[in-house]
Amino acid sequence: VTPREIAAGVFYLALRGANVYFVSSGSSWTLIDTAWPKSGPAIRAAAEGLFGADARPAAIMLTHAHPDHVGSAAELARAWGLPIHLHGDDLPLITRAGRARQDLMDPAGRYAQALMRLLPRRTRERMTSSGLEGAARAFSAEGSVPSLSDWECVPTPGHSAGHVVFFRRSDRVLIAGDAVLTVPLWGLLPSVQRISPPPRIASWNWRMTKGSVAILARLEPLVLATGHGIPMAGADLARGLYAFADSFSQTIGS
Ligand SMILES: [Zn+2]
Ligand SMILES: [Zn+2]
């Protein structure tokens, strides 16, 4: 499995439908998102193919703490001896006390929990990534990213409370997590490339999800690299994203 370069120094790899990004900046590189559990060996092999034997990132960043993005974070943090950085508002998703609190806050969280309870206990425990409790660090989301000096971190709450995106203004590359997707139905039709909303059932606050898509449109990206689906690029992309944000904002539901 070879990562594909989608912009200067930005590589993506799809692992069981969840995208991870390898981003070069100066003499170092950063891993953004870690796919499902047990993707660690594939991610490390890809990194070594790109950056050489024993390649180790400057940092592990998460767009948000859902299991298809945080899944292999604990094993990679252990292997590389690095903490994992995410927005503080998503820490509750990977700590027991906070998880219980967030269940009470919102119906989407309750749905997600109900779905999770259908899974075998071992699988569920892997997905909730309890190994992360000691390794996760909250970063202050506004503004610059420590290991990516040429990128900005933009809070985009909605799909999760602490969702963030990463934006490189010089060539308008946007790594958008699940704030918006380039594939419908969470990748059930992986060959279809279309700007799409994240699945509502897995989203924390639908009204804020809509608001965050409008934030993304105002960034006017030339490359849109999302958590699922093949990244999109081109001069028409910004117009398409504005149009999507507009129609999405008028859909029913809050
Ligand atoms: Zn998600
Ligand atoms: Zn996802």
Coordinates of C-alpha atoms and ligand atoms in Angstrom, one line a residue:
V1 CA 0.0 0.0 0.0
T2 CA 1.7 3.2 -1.2
P3 CA 0.6 6.6 0.0
R4 CA -0.3 9.1 -2.7
E5 CA 0.9 12.7 -2.8
I6 CA -2.0 15.1 -3.1
A7 CA -0.1 18.4 -2.6
A8 CA 3.5 19.3 -2.1
G9 CA 4.7 17.1 0.9
V10 CA 1.1 15.9 1.7
F11 CA 0.5 12.2 1.3
Y12 CA -2.7 10.2 2.0
L13 CA -3.3 6.5 2.6
A14 CA -6.7 4.9 2.9
L15 CA -6.9 2.0 5.4
R16 CA -10.2 0.1 5.5
G17 CA -11.9 3.2 4.4
A18 CA -10.3 5.6 6.9
N19 CA -7.7 8.1 5.6
V20 CA -4.5 9.0 7.3
Y21 CA -2.2 11.9 6.2
F22 CA 1.6 12.2 6.3
V23 CA 2.5 15.9 6.1
S24 CA 6.1 17.2 5.6
S25 CA 7.0 20.5 7.1
G26 CA 10.6 21.7 7.1
S27 CA 12.8 18.8 8.0
S28 CA 10.1 16.9 9.9
W29 CA 6.7 15.3 9.2
T30 CA 3.5 14.9 11.1
L31 CA 0.9 12.2 11.1
I32 CA -2.7 13.3 11.0
D33 CA -5.2 10.7 12.1
T34 CA -4.5 7.0 12.7
A35 CA -7.4 5.0 11.1
W36 CA -9.0 2.0 12.8
P37 CA -7.3 -0.2 15.4
K38 CA -4.5 -2.5 14.2
S39 CA -3.5 -0.1 11.3
G40 CA -0.2 0.7 13.1
P41 CA 2.0 -1.6 11.1
A42 CA 0.6 -0.4 7.7
I43 CA 1.0 3.3 8.8
R44 CA 4.6 2.7 10.0
A45 CA 5.5 0.8 6.8
A46 CA 4.1 3.6 4.7
A47 CA 6.0 6.2 6.7
E48 CA 9.2 4.3 6.2
G49 CA 8.6 4.1 2.5
L50 CA 8.2 7.9 2.4
F51 CA 10.7 9.1 5.0
G52 CA 13.2 6.2 5.4
A53 CA 13.9 3.4 7.8
D54 CA 12.8 4.1 11.4
A55 CA 10.9 7.2 10.3
R56 CA 9.3 8.8 13.3
P57 CA 7.0 11.9 13.1
A58 CA 7.4 15.1 15.0
A59 CA 3.8 14.7 16.3
I60 CA 0.6 12.7 16.0
M61 CA -2.4 14.9 15.5
L62 CA -6.1 13.9 15.4
T63 CA -8.9 15.8 13.7
H64 CA -11.2 14.2 16.2
A65 CA -11.4 11.2 18.5
H66 CA -13.8 8.8 16.7
P67 CA -12.6 5.2 16.6
D68 CA -11.8 5.2 12.9
H69 CA -9.4 8.1 13.4
V70 CA -8.0 7.4 16.9
G71 CA -8.0 3.6 16.4
S72 CA -4.2 3.0 16.1
A73 CA -3.1 6.1 18.0
A74 CA -2.2 4.3 21.2
E75 CA -0.1 1.7 19.5
L76 CA 1.7 4.3 17.4
A77 CA 2.3 6.6 20.4
R78 CA 3.8 3.6 22.2
A79 CA 6.0 2.6 19.2
W80 CA 7.2 6.1 18.6
G81 CA 7.3 7.3 22.1
L82 CA 5.1 10.3 21.3
P83 CA 2.0 11.8 22.8
I84 CA -1.2 12.3 20.7
H85 CA -2.5 15.8 20.2
L86 CA -6.2 16.5 19.9
H87 CA -8.7 19.3 20.9
G88 CA -9.6 19.2 24.5
D89 CA -13.3 19.0 23.8
D90 CA -12.7 15.6 22.3
L91 CA -10.8 14.3 25.3
P92 CA -14.1 13.1 26.9
L93 CA -14.5 10.6 24.0
I94 CA -11.4 8.7 25.1
T95 CA -11.6 9.1 28.9
R96 CA -14.2 7.1 30.9
A97 CA -15.5 9.9 33.1
G98 CA -16.0 12.3 30.2
R99 CA -17.6 9.6 28.0
A100 CA -20.3 9.0 30.6
R101 CA -21.0 12.8 30.7
Q102 CA -21.2 13.2 27.0
D103 CA -23.7 10.4 26.7
L104 CA -26.2 12.5 28.6
M105 CA -25.5 15.6 26.6
D106 CA -26.7 14.6 23.1
P107 CA -28.9 12.1 21.3
A108 CA -26.2 11.4 18.6
G109 CA -23.9 10.3 21.4
R110 CA -26.6 8.0 22.8
Y111 CA -27.2 6.5 19.3
A112 CA -23.5 5.9 18.8
Q113 CA -23.2 4.3 22.3
A114 CA -26.2 2.1 21.5
L115 CA -24.6 0.9 18.3
M116 CA -21.3 0.3 20.1
R117 CA -23.1 -1.9 22.7
L118 CA -24.1 -4.3 19.8
L119 CA -20.4 -5.1 19.3
P120 CA -18.5 -7.7 21.2
R121 CA -16.9 -6.3 24.3
R122 CA -13.3 -6.9 23.2
T123 CA -13.9 -5.1 19.9
R124 CA -15.6 -2.3 21.7
E125 CA -12.8 -1.8 24.1
R126 CA -10.3 -1.7 21.3
M127 CA -12.4 0.9 19.5
T128 CA -12.8 3.1 22.5
S129 CA -9.0 3.2 22.8
S130 CA -8.7 3.2 26.5
G131 CA -4.9 2.9 26.0
L132 CA -5.0 6.6 25.1
E133 CA -6.0 8.0 28.5
G134 CA -2.3 8.6 29.5
A135 CA -1.0 9.5 26.0
A136 CA -3.5 12.1 24.9
R137 CA -2.7 15.8 25.1
A138 CA -5.1 18.7 24.4
F139 CA -3.7 21.4 22.2
S140 CA -5.0 24.9 22.0
A141 CA -6.7 24.7 18.7
E142 CA -6.8 28.3 17.6
G143 CA -4.0 29.3 15.2
S144 CA -0.7 27.7 14.5
V145 CA 0.2 24.0 14.9
P146 CA 3.5 23.4 16.7
S147 CA 4.9 20.7 14.4
L148 CA 3.4 22.2 11.3
S149 CA 4.5 25.9 11.3
D150 CA 3.1 26.5 7.8
W151 CA -0.4 25.1 8.8
E152 CA -3.3 26.5 10.8
C153 CA -5.6 24.5 13.0
V154 CA -9.3 25.6 12.7
P155 CA -11.9 24.5 15.2
T156 CA -14.9 23.0 13.4
P157 CA -17.2 21.6 16.2
G158 CA -20.3 19.6 15.2
H159 CA -19.4 16.1 13.9
S160 CA -17.6 15.9 17.3
A161 CA -17.4 18.6 20.0
G162 CA -13.6 19.0 19.5
H163 CA -13.4 18.5 15.8
V164 CA -10.6 20.5 14.1
V165 CA -9.3 20.8 10.5
F166 CA -5.8 21.7 9.3
F167 CA -5.3 24.3 6.6
R168 CA -2.2 25.3 4.6
R169 CA -3.0 28.8 3.4
S170 CA -0.1 29.1 0.9
D171 CA -1.6 26.6 -1.5
R172 CA -5.0 26.2 0.2
V173 CA -4.7 22.6 1.2
L174 CA -7.4 21.5 3.7
I175 CA -7.3 18.3 5.7
A176 CA -10.8 18.3 6.9
G177 CA -11.4 15.1 8.9
D178 CA -15.1 14.3 9.0
A179 CA -16.3 17.9 9.0
V180 CA -17.3 17.1 5.4
L181 CA -16.6 14.1 3.3
T182 CA -15.7 13.6 -0.4
V183 CA -17.7 10.3 -0.5
P184 CA -21.4 9.8 0.2
L185 CA -22.7 7.4 2.9
W186 CA -19.4 7.2 4.8
G187 CA -17.7 5.3 2.0
L188 CA -20.2 2.6 1.3
L189 CA -19.8 3.6 -2.4
P190 CA -16.1 4.1 -2.3
S191 CA -15.7 4.9 -6.0
V192 CA -18.1 7.8 -6.0
Q193 CA -16.5 11.2 -5.4
R194 CA -18.9 13.8 -4.2
I195 CA -18.9 16.5 -1.4
S196 CA -21.1 14.9 1.2
P197 CA -22.1 15.4 4.9
P198 CA -20.7 13.2 7.6
P199 CA -23.2 10.5 8.8
R200 CA -25.7 12.2 11.0
I201 CA -26.1 9.3 13.4
A202 CA -22.4 9.5 14.3
S203 CA -22.4 13.3 14.6
W204 CA -22.5 15.1 18.0
N205 CA -24.4 18.3 17.0
W206 CA -26.0 18.6 13.6
R207 CA -26.6 22.3 13.6
M208 CA -23.0 23.0 14.4
T209 CA -21.9 20.4 11.8
K210 CA -23.7 22.6 9.2
G211 CA -22.0 25.7 10.6
S212 CA -18.6 24.1 10.4
V213 CA -19.1 23.3 6.7
A214 CA -19.7 27.0 6.1
I215 CA -16.4 27.7 7.9
L216 CA -14.7 25.3 5.5
A217 CA -16.3 26.9 2.4
R218 CA -14.9 30.3 3.5
L219 CA -11.4 28.8 3.5
E220 CA -11.9 28.3 -0.3
P221 CA -9.6 25.2 -0.5
L222 CA -7.9 24.1 -3.7
V223 CA -7.4 20.6 -2.2
L224 CA -10.0 19.0 0.0
A225 CA -8.7 15.9 1.8
T226 CA -11.2 14.4 4.2
G227 CA -11.4 11.5 6.6
H228 CA -13.1 9.2 4.1
G229 CA -13.2 9.2 0.3
I230 CA -10.6 10.2 -2.4
P231 CA -9.3 13.8 -1.9
M232 CA -10.7 16.3 -4.4
A233 CA -8.8 19.2 -6.0
G234 CA -9.3 21.9 -8.5
A235 CA -10.4 25.4 -9.2
D236 CA -14.1 24.4 -9.1
L237 CA -13.7 22.9 -5.7
A238 CA -14.3 26.1 -3.6
R239 CA -17.5 26.9 -5.6
G240 CA -18.7 23.3 -5.1
L241 CA -18.1 23.5 -1.4
Y242 CA -19.9 26.9 -1.1
A243 CA -22.9 25.3 -3.0
F244 CA -22.8 22.3 -0.8
A245 CA -22.6 24.4 2.4
D246 CA -25.6 26.4 1.2
S247 CA -27.8 23.5 0.4
F248 CA -26.7 21.6 3.6
S249 CA -27.6 24.6 5.8
Q250 CA -31.1 24.5 4.4
T251 CA -31.8 20.8 5.1
I252 CA -34.1 19.9 7.9
G253 CA -32.8 19.0 11.3
S254 CA -30.8 20.7 13.9
Ligands
ZN1 ZN -15.9 10.9 12.8
ZN2 ZN -14.4 9.0 10.3

